[in-house]
CSV table of C-alpha atoms in Angstrom, one decimal:
chain,number,residue,atom,x,y,z
A,1,MET,CA,201.5,-4.7,138.2
A,2,SER,CA,198.0,-4.1,139.5
A,3,SER,CA,195.1,-5.6,137.5
A,4,ASP,CA,193.7,-2.1,137.0
A,5,ILE,CA,196.9,-0.9,135.3
A,6,GLU,CA,197.1,-4.2,133.3
A,7,ARG,CA,193.5,-3.8,132.1
A,8,LEU,CA,194.2,-0.2,131.1
A,9,ILE,CA,197.3,-1.2,129.1
A,10,GLN,CA,195.4,-4.1,127.4
A,11,GLN,CA,192.5,-1.8,126.3
A,12,LEU,CA,194.9,0.9,125.1
A,13,ALA,CA,196.8,-1.7,123.1
A,14,LYS,CA,193.6,-2.3,121.1
A,15,LEU,CA,193.9,1.2,119.5
A,16,PRO,CA,195.4,1.3,116.0
A,17,GLY,CA,199.0,2.4,116.1
A,18,LEU,CA,199.6,1.4,119.7
A,19,GLY,CA,201.5,-1.8,120.4
A,20,PRO,CA,202.1,-3.3,123.9
A,21,ARG,CA,205.1,-1.0,124.5
A,22,SER,CA,203.4,2.3,123.5
A,23,ALA,CA,200.3,1.2,125.4
A,24,ARG,CA,202.4,0.9,128.5
A,25,ARG,CA,203.9,4.3,127.9
A,26,ALA,CA,200.5,5.9,127.2
A,27,ALA,CA,199.1,4.3,130.4
A,28,LEU,CA,201.9,5.6,132.6
A,29,HIS,CA,201.7,9.0,130.9
A,30,MET,CA,198.0,9.4,131.7
A,31,LEU,CA,198.3,8.0,135.2
A,32,LYS,CA,200.8,10.7,136.0
A,33,ARG,CA,198.5,13.4,134.5
A,34,ARG,CA,195.1,12.4,135.8
A,35,GLU,CA,193.5,15.8,136.0
A,36,THR,CA,195.1,17.4,132.9
A,37,LEU,CA,194.9,14.5,130.5
A,38,MET,CA,193.2,11.3,131.7
A,39,LEU,CA,189.9,12.7,133.0
A,40,PRO,CA,189.5,15.2,130.0
A,41,LEU,CA,190.1,12.2,127.7
A,42,VAL,CA,187.5,10.1,129.5
A,43,GLN,CA,185.0,13.0,129.2
A,44,ALA,CA,185.8,13.5,125.5
A,45,MET,CA,185.3,9.8,124.9
A,46,THR,CA,182.1,9.6,126.9
A,47,ALA,CA,180.6,12.7,125.1
A,48,ALA,CA,181.6,11.4,121.7
A,49,ALA,CA,180.2,7.9,122.4
A,50,GLU,CA,176.9,9.5,123.5
A,51,HIS,CA,176.4,12.1,120.9
A,52,VAL,CA,178.1,11.0,117.6
A,53,LEU,CA,175.9,9.1,115.2
A,54,VAL,CA,176.0,8.0,111.5
A,55,CYS,CA,174.4,10.4,109.0
A,56,ALA,CA,171.5,8.5,107.5
A,57,GLU,CA,172.0,10.4,104.2
A,58,CYS,CA,175.7,10.1,103.5
A,59,GLY,CA,177.3,7.9,106.2
A,60,ASN,CA,179.4,10.7,107.8
A,61,LEU,CA,179.8,10.8,111.5
A,62,ASP,CA,178.3,13.8,113.3
A,63,THR,CA,176.2,14.8,116.3
A,64,LYS,CA,173.1,15.2,114.0
A,65,SER,CA,171.6,13.4,111.1
A,66,PRO,CA,171.5,14.7,108.4
A,67,CYS,CA,175.1,15.8,109.1
A,68,ALA,CA,176.3,19.4,108.9
A,69,ILE,CA,177.6,18.9,105.3
A,70,CYS,CA,174.3,17.3,104.1
A,71,ALA,CA,172.3,20.0,105.8
A,72,ASP,CA,174.4,22.9,104.5
A,73,PRO,CA,172.5,24.7,101.7
A,74,ALA,CA,175.8,26.2,100.5
A,75,ARG,CA,177.1,22.8,99.5
A,76,ASP,CA,176.5,22.0,95.8
A,77,PRO,CA,173.8,19.3,95.6
A,78,ALA,CA,174.9,18.5,92.0
A,79,ALA,CA,178.3,17.1,92.9
A,80,LEU,CA,178.5,13.9,95.0
A,81,CYS,CA,181.9,12.6,96.0
A,82,VAL,CA,182.0,8.8,96.8
A,83,ILE,CA,184.6,7.7,99.4
A,84,GLU,CA,185.4,4.6,101.3
A,85,ASP,CA,185.6,5.9,104.8
A,86,VAL,CA,184.9,8.9,107.0
A,87,SER,CA,188.7,9.5,107.3
A,88,ASP,CA,188.7,10.1,103.5
A,89,LEU,CA,185.9,12.7,104.0
A,90,TRP,CA,188.0,14.4,106.7
A,91,ALA,CA,191.1,14.4,104.3
A,92,LEU,CA,189.1,16.0,101.5
A,93,GLU,CA,187.5,18.6,103.8
A,94,ARG,CA,191.0,19.6,105.1
A,95,THR,CA,191.8,20.7,101.5
A,96,SER,CA,188.7,23.0,101.5
A,97,PHE,CA,188.5,22.5,97.7
A,98,PHE,CA,185.5,20.3,97.2
A,99,LYS,CA,182.2,22.2,97.7
A,100,GLY,CA,179.8,19.3,96.9
A,101,ARG,CA,178.5,16.6,99.2
A,102,TYR,CA,179.8,13.1,100.1
A,103,HIS,CA,178.7,9.5,100.2
A,104,VAL,CA,180.7,7.2,102.5
A,105,LEU,CA,180.6,3.6,101.3
A,106,GLY,CA,182.1,2.1,104.4
A,107,GLY,CA,184.8,0.1,102.6
A,108,THR,CA,185.3,-1.5,99.2
A,109,LEU,CA,183.9,-4.6,97.5
A,110,SER,CA,186.2,-7.5,98.3
A,111,ALA,CA,185.7,-11.1,97.0
A,112,LEU,CA,188.3,-12.3,99.5
A,113,ASP,CA,186.6,-10.7,102.6
A,114,GLY,CA,183.1,-11.5,101.3
A,115,VAL,CA,182.1,-7.8,101.0
A,116,GLY,CA,179.3,-7.4,98.4
A,117,PRO,CA,177.4,-4.3,97.4
A,118,ASP,CA,174.8,-4.8,100.1
A,119,GLU,CA,177.5,-4.8,102.8
A,120,LEU,CA,178.5,-1.3,101.7
A,121,ARG,CA,176.3,1.8,101.3
A,122,ILE,CA,176.0,1.2,97.6
A,123,PRO,CA,172.2,0.6,97.3
A,124,GLN,CA,171.7,3.8,99.2
A,125,LEU,CA,174.1,5.6,96.8
A,126,ILE,CA,172.2,4.4,93.7
A,127,ALA,CA,168.8,5.4,95.3
A,128,ARG,CA,170.3,8.8,96.4
A,129,VAL,CA,171.6,9.6,92.9
A,130,HIS,CA,168.3,8.7,91.3
A,131,ALA,CA,166.2,10.6,93.8
A,132,SER,CA,168.3,13.8,94.0
A,133,GLN,CA,169.7,16.6,91.9
A,134,VAL,CA,173.1,14.9,91.6
A,135,ARG,CA,174.7,15.7,88.2
A,136,GLU,CA,178.2,14.3,88.7
A,137,VAL,CA,179.3,11.4,90.9
A,138,ILE,CA,183.0,11.7,91.6
A,139,LEU,CA,184.6,8.4,92.6
A,140,ALA,CA,187.5,9.1,95.0
A,141,LEU,CA,188.3,5.5,95.9
A,142,SER,CA,191.7,3.9,96.7
A,143,PHE,CA,193.9,3.1,93.8
A,144,THR,CA,194.0,-0.6,94.7
A,145,VAL,CA,192.4,-3.6,93.0
A,146,ASP,CA,189.4,-3.6,95.4
A,147,GLY,CA,189.1,0.2,95.2
A,148,GLN,CA,189.1,0.2,91.4
A,149,THR,CA,186.7,-2.9,91.2
A,150,THR,CA,184.3,-0.9,93.4
A,151,ALA,CA,184.7,2.2,91.2
A,152,HIS,CA,183.9,0.1,88.0
A,153,TYR,CA,180.9,-1.6,89.7
A,154,ILE,CA,179.4,1.8,90.7
A,155,ALA,CA,180.1,3.3,87.2
A,156,ASP,CA,178.3,0.2,85.7
A,157,ARG,CA,175.3,0.6,88.1
A,158,LEU,CA,175.0,4.3,87.2
A,159,ALA,CA,175.4,3.8,83.4
A,160,GLY,CA,172.4,5.2,81.6
A,161,SER,CA,171.1,7.2,84.6
A,162,GLY,CA,172.1,10.4,82.9
A,163,VAL,CA,174.5,11.3,85.7
A,164,GLY,CA,178.2,11.9,84.9
A,165,VAL,CA,180.5,9.5,86.7
A,166,THR,CA,184.2,10.6,87.1
A,167,GLY,CA,187.2,9.3,89.0
A,168,ILE,CA,190.0,11.3,90.6
A,169,ALA,CA,193.2,11.3,88.7
A,170,HIS,CA,196.0,8.9,89.4
A,171,GLY,CA,199.7,9.7,88.8
A,172,VAL,CA,202.8,11.0,90.3
A,173,PRO,CA,202.0,12.9,93.6
A,174,LEU,CA,203.1,16.4,94.2
A,175,GLY,CA,206.8,16.5,95.2
A,176,GLY,CA,207.2,12.9,94.0
A,177,GLU,CA,210.6,12.4,92.6
A,178,LEU,CA,210.4,9.9,89.7
A,179,ASP,CA,213.3,7.9,91.2
A,180,TYR,CA,211.2,7.1,94.3
A,181,ILE,CA,207.9,6.3,92.6
A,182,ASP,CA,206.9,2.7,92.1
A,183,GLU,CA,206.7,1.4,88.5
A,184,ALA,CA,203.0,0.8,88.4
A,185,THR,CA,202.3,4.5,89.3
A,186,LEU,CA,204.9,5.6,86.7
A,187,VAL,CA,203.1,3.5,84.0
A,188,THR,CA,199.8,5.0,85.1
A,189,ALA,CA,201.2,8.5,84.9
A,190,LEU,CA,202.7,7.8,81.4
A,191,LYS,CA,199.4,6.4,80.1
A,192,ALA,CA,197.4,9.3,81.4
A,193,ARG,CA,199.8,11.9,79.9
A,194,ARG,CA,198.2,15.2,78.9
A,195,ASP,CA,198.9,17.5,76.0
A,196,LEU,CA,200.7,20.6,77.2
A,197,GLY,CA,201.0,22.2,73.8
B,1,MET,CA,183.7,17.8,111.8
B,2,SER,CA,181.6,18.0,114.9
B,3,SER,CA,183.2,19.5,118.0
B,4,ASP,CA,182.7,16.3,120.0
B,5,ILE,CA,184.8,14.4,117.5
B,6,GLU,CA,187.4,17.3,117.3
B,7,ARG,CA,187.7,17.3,121.1
B,8,LEU,CA,188.2,13.5,121.1
B,9,ILE,CA,191.0,13.8,118.5
B,10,GLN,CA,192.6,16.7,120.3
B,11,GLN,CA,192.7,14.7,123.6
B,12,LEU,CA,193.9,11.5,122.0
B,13,ALA,CA,196.7,13.5,120.3
B,14,LYS,CA,198.1,14.4,123.7
B,15,LEU,CA,199.1,10.7,124.3
B,16,PRO,CA,202.7,9.9,123.7
B,17,GLY,CA,203.2,8.2,120.3
B,18,LEU,CA,200.0,9.6,118.8
B,19,GLY,CA,200.3,12.5,116.4
B,20,PRO,CA,197.3,14.2,114.8
B,21,ARG,CA,197.0,11.6,112.1
B,22,SER,CA,197.1,8.5,114.4
B,23,ALA,CA,194.8,10.4,116.8
B,24,ARG,CA,192.2,10.8,114.0
B,25,ARG,CA,192.6,7.1,113.1
B,26,ALA,CA,192.2,6.0,116.8
B,27,ALA,CA,189.1,8.3,117.2
B,28,LEU,CA,187.4,6.8,114.1
B,29,HIS,CA,188.4,3.3,115.1
B,30,MET,CA,186.8,3.7,118.6
B,31,LEU,CA,183.7,5.5,117.3
B,32,LYS,CA,183.0,2.4,115.1
B,33,ARG,CA,183.5,0.0,118.0
B,34,ARG,CA,181.7,1.8,120.9
B,35,GLU,CA,180.6,-1.3,122.8
B,36,THR,CA,183.6,-3.5,122.2
B,37,LEU,CA,186.4,-0.9,122.5
B,38,MET,CA,185.4,2.6,123.5
B,39,LEU,CA,183.3,2.0,126.6
B,40,PRO,CA,185.6,-0.8,128.0
B,41,LEU,CA,188.5,1.7,127.6
B,42,VAL,CA,186.5,4.4,129.3
B,43,GLN,CA,185.8,2.0,132.2
B,44,ALA,CA,189.5,0.9,132.4
B,45,MET,CA,190.6,4.5,132.5
B,46,THR,CA,188.0,5.5,135.1
B,47,ALA,CA,188.9,2.5,137.3
B,48,ALA,CA,192.6,3.2,137.0
B,49,ALA,CA,192.2,6.9,137.7
B,50,GLU,CA,190.2,6.1,140.8
B,51,HIS,CA,192.2,3.2,142.3
B,52,VAL,CA,195.9,3.6,141.3
B,53,LEU,CA,198.1,5.5,143.7
B,54,VAL,CA,201.8,6.0,144.3
B,55,CYS,CA,203.4,3.6,146.8
B,56,ALA,CA,204.6,5.8,149.7
B,57,GLU,CA,207.5,3.4,150.3
B,58,CYS,CA,209.0,3.1,146.8
B,59,GLY,CA,207.2,5.3,144.3
B,60,ASN,CA,205.7,2.4,142.3
B,61,LEU,CA,202.1,2.7,141.0
B,62,ASP,CA,199.6,0.2,142.5
B,63,THR,CA,196.1,0.1,144.0
B,64,LYS,CA,197.5,-0.1,147.5
B,65,SER,CA,200.4,1.5,149.4
B,66,PRO,CA,202.7,-0.1,150.3
B,67,CYS,CA,202.6,-1.7,146.9
B,68,ALA,CA,202.5,-5.5,146.2
B,69,ILE,CA,206.3,-5.6,145.8
B,70,CYS,CA,207.0,-3.7,149.0
B,71,ALA,CA,204.5,-5.8,150.9
B,72,ASP,CA,205.7,-9.1,149.5
B,73,PRO,CA,207.6,-10.9,152.3
B,74,ALA,CA,209.2,-13.1,149.6
B,75,ARG,CA,211.1,-10.2,148.1
B,76,ASP,CA,214.6,-9.8,149.5
B,77,PRO,CA,214.7,-6.7,151.7
B,78,ALA,CA,218.5,-6.6,151.5
B,79,ALA,CA,218.6,-5.7,147.8
B,80,LEU,CA,217.2,-2.3,146.6
B,81,CYS,CA,217.2,-1.4,142.9
B,82,VAL,CA,217.1,2.3,142.2
B,83,ILE,CA,215.4,3.2,138.9
B,84,GLU,CA,214.2,6.4,137.2
B,85,ASP,CA,210.6,5.5,136.3
B,86,VAL,CA,207.9,3.0,136.9
B,87,SER,CA,208.4,1.9,133.3
B,88,ASP,CA,211.9,0.7,134.3
B,89,LEU,CA,210.4,-1.2,137.2
B,90,TRP,CA,208.0,-2.9,134.8
B,91,ALA,CA,210.8,-3.7,132.4
B,92,LEU,CA,212.9,-5.3,135.2
B,93,GLU,CA,209.9,-7.2,136.5
B,94,ARG,CA,209.3,-8.7,133.1
B,95,THR,CA,212.7,-10.4,133.3
B,96,SER,CA,211.6,-12.1,136.6
B,97,PHE,CA,215.3,-12.1,137.5
B,98,PHE,CA,215.5,-9.5,140.3
B,99,LYS,CA,214.0,-10.6,143.6
B,100,GLY,CA,214.7,-7.6,145.7
B,101,ARG,CA,212.7,-4.3,146.0
B,102,TYR,CA,212.7,-1.1,144.1
B,103,HIS,CA,213.0,2.7,144.6
B,104,VAL,CA,211.6,4.9,141.9
B,105,LEU,CA,213.4,8.2,141.7
B,106,GLY,CA,210.9,9.9,139.3
B,107,GLY,CA,213.6,11.1,136.9
B,108,THR,CA,217.3,12.1,137.0
B,109,LEU,CA,219.1,15.1,138.3
B,110,SER,CA,219.3,17.7,135.5
B,111,ALA,CA,221.0,21.1,135.8
B,112,LEU,CA,219.5,22.1,132.5
B,113,ASP,CA,215.9,21.4,133.6
B,114,GLY,CA,216.5,22.6,137.2
B,115,VAL,CA,215.9,19.1,138.7
B,116,GLY,CA,217.8,18.8,142.1
B,117,PRO,CA,217.8,15.9,144.6
B,118,ASP,CA,214.7,17.3,146.4
B,119,GLU,CA,212.6,17.2,143.1
B,120,LEU,CA,213.4,13.4,143.0
B,121,ARG,CA,212.7,10.7,145.6
B,122,ILE,CA,216.4,10.9,146.7
B,123,PRO,CA,215.9,12.1,150.3
B,124,GLN,CA,213.4,9.3,150.8
B,125,LEU,CA,216.0,6.8,149.3
B,126,ILE,CA,218.7,7.9,151.8
B,127,ALA,CA,216.3,7.7,154.7
B,128,ARG,CA,215.0,4.3,153.5
B,129,VAL,CA,218.5,2.9,153.2
B,130,HIS,CA,219.5,4.1,156.7
B,131,ALA,CA,216.3,2.9,158.3
B,132,SER,CA,216.0,-0.6,156.7
B,133,GLN,CA,217.9,-3.9,156.2
B,134,VAL,CA,219.2,-2.8,152.8
B,135,ARG,CA,222.7,-4.3,152.2
B,136,GLU,CA,223.1,-3.4,148.5
B,137,VAL,CA,221.8,-0.5,146.5
B,138,ILE,CA,221.8,-1.4,142.8
B,139,LEU,CA,221.7,1.7,140.6
B,140,ALA,CA,219.9,0.9,137.3
B,141,LEU,CA,219.9,4.3,135.8
B,142,SER,CA,220.1,5.4,132.2
B,143,PHE,CA,223.6,5.4,130.6
B,144,THR,CA,223.3,9.1,129.9
B,145,VAL,CA,225.1,12.1,131.3
B,146,ASP,CA,222.2,12.9,133.6
B,147,GLY,CA,221.6,9.3,134.6
B,148,GLN,CA,225.3,8.8,135.5
B,149,THR,CA,225.5,12.1,137.3
B,150,THR,CA,222.5,10.9,139.4
B,151,ALA,CA,224.2,7.6,140.0
B,152,HIS,CA,227.4,9.3,141.2
B,153,TYR,CA,225.4,11.7,143.4
B,154,ILE,CA,223.6,8.8,145.1
B,155,ALA,CA,226.8,6.8,145.5
B,156,ASP,CA,228.4,9.8,147.2
B,157,ARG,CA,225.5,10.3,149.5
B,158,LEU,CA,225.6,6.6,150.6
B,159,ALA,CA,229.4,6.5,151.0
B,160,GLY,CA,230.3,5.5,154.5
B,161,SER,CA,226.8,4.1,155.3
B,162,GLY,CA,228.1,0.6,155.2
B,163,VAL,CA,225.7,-0.3,152.4
B,164,GLY,CA,227.2,-1.6,149.1
B,165,VAL,CA,226.4,0.5,146.1
B,166,THR,CA,226.6,-1.1,142.6
B,167,GLY,CA,225.7,-0.1,139.1
B,168,ILE,CA,224.3,-2.3,136.3
B,169,ALA,CA,226.9,-3.2,133.6
B,170,HIS,CA,227.2,-1.1,130.4
B,171,GLY,CA,228.5,-2.6,127.2
B,172,VAL,CA,227.5,-4.3,124.0
B,173,PRO,CA,223.9,-5.5,124.2
B,174,LEU,CA,222.9,-9.1,123.5
B,175,GLY,CA,222.8,-9.7,119.7
B,176,GLY,CA,224.6,-6.4,119.2
B,177,GLU,CA,226.8,-6.6,116.1
B,178,LEU,CA,229.9,-4.6,116.7
B,179,ASP,CA,229.5,-2.9,113.3
B,180,TYR,CA,226.3,-1.3,114.4
B,181,ILE,CA,227.3,-0.3,118.0
B,182,ASP,CA,228.1,3.4,118.5
B,183,GLU,CA,231.7,4.3,119.3
B,184,ALA,CA,231.1,5.4,122.9
B,185,THR,CA,229.5,2.1,123.8
B,186,LEU,CA,232.4,0.2,122.2
B,187,VAL,CA,234.9,2.2,124.2
B,188,THR,CA,232.9,1.5,127.4
B,189,ALA,CA,232.8,-2.2,126.5
B,190,LEU,CA,236.6,-2.3,125.9
B,191,LYS,CA,237.4,-0.5,129.1
B,192,ALA,CA,235.1,-2.8,131.1
B,193,ARG,CA,236.7,-6.0,129.5
B,194,ARG,CA,236.8,-9.1,131.8
B,195,ASP,CA,239.3,-11.8,132.1
B,196,LEU,CA,237.9,-15.0,130.5
B,197,GLY,CA,241.0,-17.1,131.2
């Protein structure tokens, strides 16, 4: 195999979700479709690499800072949703339900990986909440040990600030058949039961 | 989401094995690693798009034509292995077992998809066999209806040419537990049984 093809496969295999086999398949696929697929992808990657930057306000990725969401006067400045990653922001935006603004932490606290508050966008979050009209901070973090540790840490830091701190609900997902739900989720759903009467 | 990011995701989602979700993940992954991943991948794609071409002799992809395999005097010119795709050539080369040369058809005959001999590299194969020192044509095509139709068609076209035409063996794969093998493969393996005495 020529070194140009080998290098292409090696680089493609570094993408998440592509192993050596699917990287070979992707390389062959694009080499057969240079004009329709390979060059448009090169152009899209080059344009994104040049233009996309991190919003200084919330940590979102956009071609401008503040990003389109932070700059949108129609978004409620009183509700701030705290998430781990830009992918979570995209997931919430796809629902079109939340009309407030976001704050992307960039991960969760992790003793194991040596991630403290200053490695995340937590100091900026605290400053932002104190300096702005935020009335409610909604913590939409992973339902994992690290995610919930991070949620508790932020709630502690904001205690006494006069700002409401809420967390998204955990329980059985829509369409979730009880038989297939893990025990820890079932216990959580039972404990968080609501009065329907 | 900015249009630059959207376009990047759309283009990535056209790669085989990447759906919308994994394309979003790959886009985010590369936007966070511009210097170490995104730009090296752009460079690898650009170099491959510029330099890789189809070998006029065998249909392989390489940076020169004839390709490194066709031009290698150490490869046996008497044995020619016929395959559907460059990915099959890569798979056979990884075994380091076959020391002959290849001929890439570019697919199989398919009445359904309107693929006739002239849509494949079959006329070139016949001409190549007649013009060269090939003594054995090894058909390594898929064990599917279209693959085997193509094998029979090529064997017919080469009948009377004085060149031996063989096909790779079909049967139970290495490590294949009988219980998990489909019935058609089992019947094939039974019919092709060999004398061990």
